[in-house]
Short mmCIF file of C-alpha atoms in Angstrom, two decimals:
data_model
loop_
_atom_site.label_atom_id
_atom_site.label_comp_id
_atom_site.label_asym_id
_atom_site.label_seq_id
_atom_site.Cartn_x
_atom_site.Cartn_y
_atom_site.Cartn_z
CA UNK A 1 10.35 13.99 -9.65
CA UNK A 2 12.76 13.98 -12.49
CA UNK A 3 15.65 10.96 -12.35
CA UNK A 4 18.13 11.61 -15.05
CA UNK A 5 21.75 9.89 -16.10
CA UNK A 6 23.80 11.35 -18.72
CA UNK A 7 25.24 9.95 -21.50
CA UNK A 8 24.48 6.87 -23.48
CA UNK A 9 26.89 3.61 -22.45
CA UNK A 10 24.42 0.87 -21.08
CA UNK A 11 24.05 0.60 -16.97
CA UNK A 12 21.85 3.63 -16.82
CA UNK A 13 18.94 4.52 -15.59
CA UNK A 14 17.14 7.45 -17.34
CA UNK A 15 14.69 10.11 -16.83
CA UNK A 16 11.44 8.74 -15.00
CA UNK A 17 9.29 11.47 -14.99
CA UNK A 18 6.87 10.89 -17.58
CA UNK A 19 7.41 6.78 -17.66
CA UNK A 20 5.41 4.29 -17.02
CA UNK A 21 6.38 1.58 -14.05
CA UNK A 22 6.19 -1.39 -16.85
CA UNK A 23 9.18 0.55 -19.10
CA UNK A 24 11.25 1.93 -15.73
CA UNK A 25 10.98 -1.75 -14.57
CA UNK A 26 12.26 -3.22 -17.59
CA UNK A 27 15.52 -0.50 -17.78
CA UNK A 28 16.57 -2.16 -14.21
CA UNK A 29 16.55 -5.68 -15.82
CA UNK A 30 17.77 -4.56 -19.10
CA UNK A 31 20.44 -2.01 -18.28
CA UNK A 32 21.40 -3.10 -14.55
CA UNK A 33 21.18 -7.09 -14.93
CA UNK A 34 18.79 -6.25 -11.35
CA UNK A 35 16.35 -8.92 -10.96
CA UNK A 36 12.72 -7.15 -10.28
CA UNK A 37 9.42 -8.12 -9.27
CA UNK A 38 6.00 -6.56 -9.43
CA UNK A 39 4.48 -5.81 -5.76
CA UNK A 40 1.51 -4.73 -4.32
CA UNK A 41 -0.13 -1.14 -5.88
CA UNK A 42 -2.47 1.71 -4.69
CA UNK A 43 -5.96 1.50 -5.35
CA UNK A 44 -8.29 4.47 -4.50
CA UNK A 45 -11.37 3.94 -2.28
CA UNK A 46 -13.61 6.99 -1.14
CA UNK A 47 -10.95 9.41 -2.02
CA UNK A 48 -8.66 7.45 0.14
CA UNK A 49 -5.49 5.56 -1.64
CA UNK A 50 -5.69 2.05 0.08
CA UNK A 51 -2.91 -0.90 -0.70
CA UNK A 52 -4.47 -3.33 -2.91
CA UNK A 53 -3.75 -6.17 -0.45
CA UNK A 54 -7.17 -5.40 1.27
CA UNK A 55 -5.47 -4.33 4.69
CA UNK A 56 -6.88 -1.22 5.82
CA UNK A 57 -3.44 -0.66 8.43
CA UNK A 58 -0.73 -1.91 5.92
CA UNK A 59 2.45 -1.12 6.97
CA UNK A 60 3.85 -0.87 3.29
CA UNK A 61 0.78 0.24 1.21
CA UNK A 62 1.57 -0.32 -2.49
CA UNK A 63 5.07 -1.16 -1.29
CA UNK A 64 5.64 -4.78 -0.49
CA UNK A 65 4.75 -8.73 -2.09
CA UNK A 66 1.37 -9.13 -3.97
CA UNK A 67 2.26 -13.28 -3.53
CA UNK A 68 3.98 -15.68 -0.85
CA UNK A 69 5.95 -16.84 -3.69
CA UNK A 70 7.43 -13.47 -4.89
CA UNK A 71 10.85 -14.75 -4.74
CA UNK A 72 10.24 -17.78 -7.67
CA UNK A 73 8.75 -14.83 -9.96
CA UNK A 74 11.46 -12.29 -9.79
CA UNK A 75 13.11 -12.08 -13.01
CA UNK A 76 16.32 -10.53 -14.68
CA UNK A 77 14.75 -10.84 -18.42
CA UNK A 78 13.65 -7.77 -19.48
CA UNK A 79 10.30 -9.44 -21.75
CA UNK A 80 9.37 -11.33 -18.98
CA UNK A 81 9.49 -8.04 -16.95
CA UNK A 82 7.09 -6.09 -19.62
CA UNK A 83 4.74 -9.19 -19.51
CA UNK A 84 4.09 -9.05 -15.65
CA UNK A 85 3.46 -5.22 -15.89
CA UNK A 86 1.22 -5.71 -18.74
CA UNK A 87 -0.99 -7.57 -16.30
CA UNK A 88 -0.89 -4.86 -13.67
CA UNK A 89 0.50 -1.69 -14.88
CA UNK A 90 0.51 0.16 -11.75
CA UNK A 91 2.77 -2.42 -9.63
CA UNK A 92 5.07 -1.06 -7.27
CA UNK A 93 8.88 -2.22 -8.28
CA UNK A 94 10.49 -4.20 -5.73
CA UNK A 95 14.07 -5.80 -6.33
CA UNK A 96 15.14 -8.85 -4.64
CA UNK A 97 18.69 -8.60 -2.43
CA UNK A 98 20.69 -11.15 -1.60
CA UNK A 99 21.28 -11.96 -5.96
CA UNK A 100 23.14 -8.53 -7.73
CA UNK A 101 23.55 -6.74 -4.71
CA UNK A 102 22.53 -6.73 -0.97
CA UNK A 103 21.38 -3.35 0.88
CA UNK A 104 23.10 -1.88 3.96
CA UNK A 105 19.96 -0.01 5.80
CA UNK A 106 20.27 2.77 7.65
CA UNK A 107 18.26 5.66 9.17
CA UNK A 108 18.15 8.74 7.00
CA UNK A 109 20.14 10.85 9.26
CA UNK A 110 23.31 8.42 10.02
CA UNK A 111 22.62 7.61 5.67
CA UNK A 112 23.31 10.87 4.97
CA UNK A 113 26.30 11.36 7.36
CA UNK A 114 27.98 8.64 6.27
CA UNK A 115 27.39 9.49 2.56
CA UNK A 116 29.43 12.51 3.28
CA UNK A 117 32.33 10.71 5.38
CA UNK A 118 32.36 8.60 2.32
CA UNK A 119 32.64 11.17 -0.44
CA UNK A 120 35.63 12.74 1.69
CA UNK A 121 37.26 9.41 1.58
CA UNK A 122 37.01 9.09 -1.93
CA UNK A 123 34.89 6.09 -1.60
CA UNK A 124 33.27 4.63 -4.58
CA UNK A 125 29.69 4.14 -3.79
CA UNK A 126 26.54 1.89 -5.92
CA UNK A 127 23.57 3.20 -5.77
CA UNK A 128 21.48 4.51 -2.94
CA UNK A 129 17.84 5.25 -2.14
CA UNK A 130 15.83 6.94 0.57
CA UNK A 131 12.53 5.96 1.34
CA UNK A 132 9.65 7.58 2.81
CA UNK A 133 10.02 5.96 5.97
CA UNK A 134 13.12 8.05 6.36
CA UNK A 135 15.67 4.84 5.75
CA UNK A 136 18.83 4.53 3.58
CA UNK A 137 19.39 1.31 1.42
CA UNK A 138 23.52 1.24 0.52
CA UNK A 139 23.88 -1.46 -2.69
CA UNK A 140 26.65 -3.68 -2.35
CA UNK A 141 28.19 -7.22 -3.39
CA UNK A 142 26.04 -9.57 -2.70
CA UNK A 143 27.68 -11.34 0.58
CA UNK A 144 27.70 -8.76 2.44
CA UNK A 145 24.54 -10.19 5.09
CA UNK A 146 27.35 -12.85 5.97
CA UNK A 147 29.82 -10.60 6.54
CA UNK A 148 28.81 -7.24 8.03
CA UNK A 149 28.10 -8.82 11.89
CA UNK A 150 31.57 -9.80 12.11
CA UNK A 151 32.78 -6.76 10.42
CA UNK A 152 30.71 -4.31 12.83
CA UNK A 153 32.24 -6.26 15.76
CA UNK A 154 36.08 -6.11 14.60
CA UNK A 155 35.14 -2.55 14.68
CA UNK A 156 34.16 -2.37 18.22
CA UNK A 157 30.55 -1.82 17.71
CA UNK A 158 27.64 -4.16 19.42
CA UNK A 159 25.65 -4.60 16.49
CA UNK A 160 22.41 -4.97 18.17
CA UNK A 161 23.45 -1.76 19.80
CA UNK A 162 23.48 0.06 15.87
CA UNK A 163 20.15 0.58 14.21
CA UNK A 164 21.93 -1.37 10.64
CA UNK A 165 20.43 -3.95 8.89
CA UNK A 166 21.74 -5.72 5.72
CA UNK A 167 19.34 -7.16 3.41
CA UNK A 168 20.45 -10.22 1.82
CA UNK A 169 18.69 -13.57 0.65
CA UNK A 170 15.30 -13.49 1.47
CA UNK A 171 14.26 -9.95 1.24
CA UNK A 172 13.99 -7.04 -1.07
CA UNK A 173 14.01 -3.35 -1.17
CA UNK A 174 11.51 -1.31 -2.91
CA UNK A 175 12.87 0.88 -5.83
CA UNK A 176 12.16 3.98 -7.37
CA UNK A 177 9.36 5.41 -7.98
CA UNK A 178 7.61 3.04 -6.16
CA UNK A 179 5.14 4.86 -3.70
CA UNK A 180 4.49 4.06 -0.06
CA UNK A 181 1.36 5.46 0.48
CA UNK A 182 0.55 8.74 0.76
CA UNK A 183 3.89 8.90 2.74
CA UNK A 184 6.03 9.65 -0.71
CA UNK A 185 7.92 7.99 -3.16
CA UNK A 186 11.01 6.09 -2.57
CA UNK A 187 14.18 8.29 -4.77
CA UNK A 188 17.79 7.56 -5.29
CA UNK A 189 20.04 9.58 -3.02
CA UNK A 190 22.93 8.31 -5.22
CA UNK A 191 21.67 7.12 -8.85
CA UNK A 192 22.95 4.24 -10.97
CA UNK A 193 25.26 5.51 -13.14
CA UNK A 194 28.01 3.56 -15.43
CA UNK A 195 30.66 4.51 -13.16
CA UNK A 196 28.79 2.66 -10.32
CA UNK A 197 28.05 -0.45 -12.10
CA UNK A 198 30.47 -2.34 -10.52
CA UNK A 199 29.19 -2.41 -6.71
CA UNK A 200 31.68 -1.74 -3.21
CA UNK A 201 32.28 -4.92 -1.26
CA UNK A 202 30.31 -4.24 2.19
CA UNK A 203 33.73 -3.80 4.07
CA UNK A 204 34.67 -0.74 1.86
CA UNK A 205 31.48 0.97 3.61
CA UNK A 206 31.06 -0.52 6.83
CA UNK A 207 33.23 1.80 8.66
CA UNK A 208 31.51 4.96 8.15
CA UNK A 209 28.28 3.53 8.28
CA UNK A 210 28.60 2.26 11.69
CA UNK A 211 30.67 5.14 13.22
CA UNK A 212 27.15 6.80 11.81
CA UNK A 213 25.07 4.54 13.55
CA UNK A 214 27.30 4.57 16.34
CA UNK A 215 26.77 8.25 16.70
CA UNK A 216 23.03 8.48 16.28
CA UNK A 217 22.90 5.81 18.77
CA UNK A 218 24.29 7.56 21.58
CA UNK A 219 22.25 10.79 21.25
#
C-alpha cells in the first residue's frame, strides 16, 4: 500500500510504502503535532503471526496498549518518538484521542455513505481511516465526546439506537499502517493533507453521520 501527499508545506504525511514504523511515527508528531504511542506488535510463532501480548484470542493482535500506563508515555516530540521505536521497531502506531482530535466511529458502510453526503455538501473533512474490522474513525476537535450525545438527540436520533461512538479522553485509535492481524492493515480513507490541518468541529459532521447510522440501523 502506497500513502502519498503532494507537495511540500509541513502537515503532511508522505509515501509509506517502503518506511519504517519508527520514521512514519515520527512524521505524525513532527508534521501533525499528533501525539503517538508505540502498541503492541506481531510476532510469528509456528508460521502463525501471534500479538506479542501472549494472548492466543486477542481481539486487537498487534493493534492495541503494550502497558496499563500507555496514556503517561504518549508523546508529541518527534525524538522522543524515534527513541521508543528504537526499542521496538516493529510497534504498531496508536494515537491517543481526546488531545488533537477525537474520532467519530462508524461502521464502514454508514462511513462511506456519509463521506459522500459530505463531499456533496461541500463539507471540509480531517482525516479518516478504515480499519480492518470494517469501522470508520472521523478526526475532529477535540470536544466533540461531550458534545455529540446531545447533538445526536437535537437531531431526533436515540443514540443508543445508532451504532456511533466518539472517542475522546481515554482512548485511542490505531493509525496507519498499523496491522491487525492477519485481518489487514488499518489505511486512510481521507489522508492528512495541509488543507485538512485544521480539523471540523463534531457538529459540522454529525448530521450526515447519524442520518447514516440512522439508515443502517433500520435495515
Amino acid at each position: 500500500m502506497e500513502e502519498t501527499i503532494a507537495g511540500t508545506e509541513t502537515a503532511q504525511i508522505p509515501k509509506q510504502r517502503g518506511e519504517s514504523l519508527q520514521d512514519i511515527a515520527v512524521r505524525y508528531a513532527e508534521e501533525r503535532h499528533w501525539d503517538v504511542f508505540p502498541g503492541t506488535w506481531l510476532e510469528a510463532a509456528d508460521g502463525v503471526q501471534r500479538c506479542s501480548c501472549g494472548e492466543p484470542s486477542c481481539a486487537l493482535p498487534g493493534a492495541h496498549p503494550a502497558r496499563e500506563d500507555w496514556a503517561t508515555q504518549a508523546t508529541g516530540s518527534a525524538t522522543v518518538a524515534r527513541r521508543l521505536w528504537a526499542k521496538q521497531p516493529s510497534a504498531s502506531i496508536l494515537l491517543p484521542t481526546g488531545r488533537t482530535f477525537d474520532a467519530i466511529d462508524v461502521p464502514e458502510t454508514s462511513g462511506f455513505l456519509a463521506l459522500a453526503r459530505m463531499r456533496r455538501m461541500e463539507l471540509t473533512l480531517g482525516p479518516v481511516t478504515c480499519t480492518p474490522d470494517r469501522r470508520m474513525q472521523f478526526f475532529v476537535l477535540p470536544g466533540a465526546a461531550v458534545k455529540v450525545p446531545d447533538l445526536v438527540r437535537k437531531l431526533g436520533w436515540p443514540l443508543a439506537s445508532l451504532d456511533l461512538n466518539v472517542l475522546g479522553e481515554g482512548t485511542y485509535v490505531a493509525a496507519p499502517p498499523t496491522r491487525f492481524g492477519a485481518r489487514g492493515a488499518v489505511q486512510w480513507a481521507c489522508r492528512p493533507t495541509p488543507a485538512n490541518r485544521w480539523l471540523p468541529d463534531a457538529e459540522e459532521l454529525i448530521s450526515p453521520l447519524a442520518y447514516a447510522c440512522g439508515r443502517d440501523a433500520r435495515r
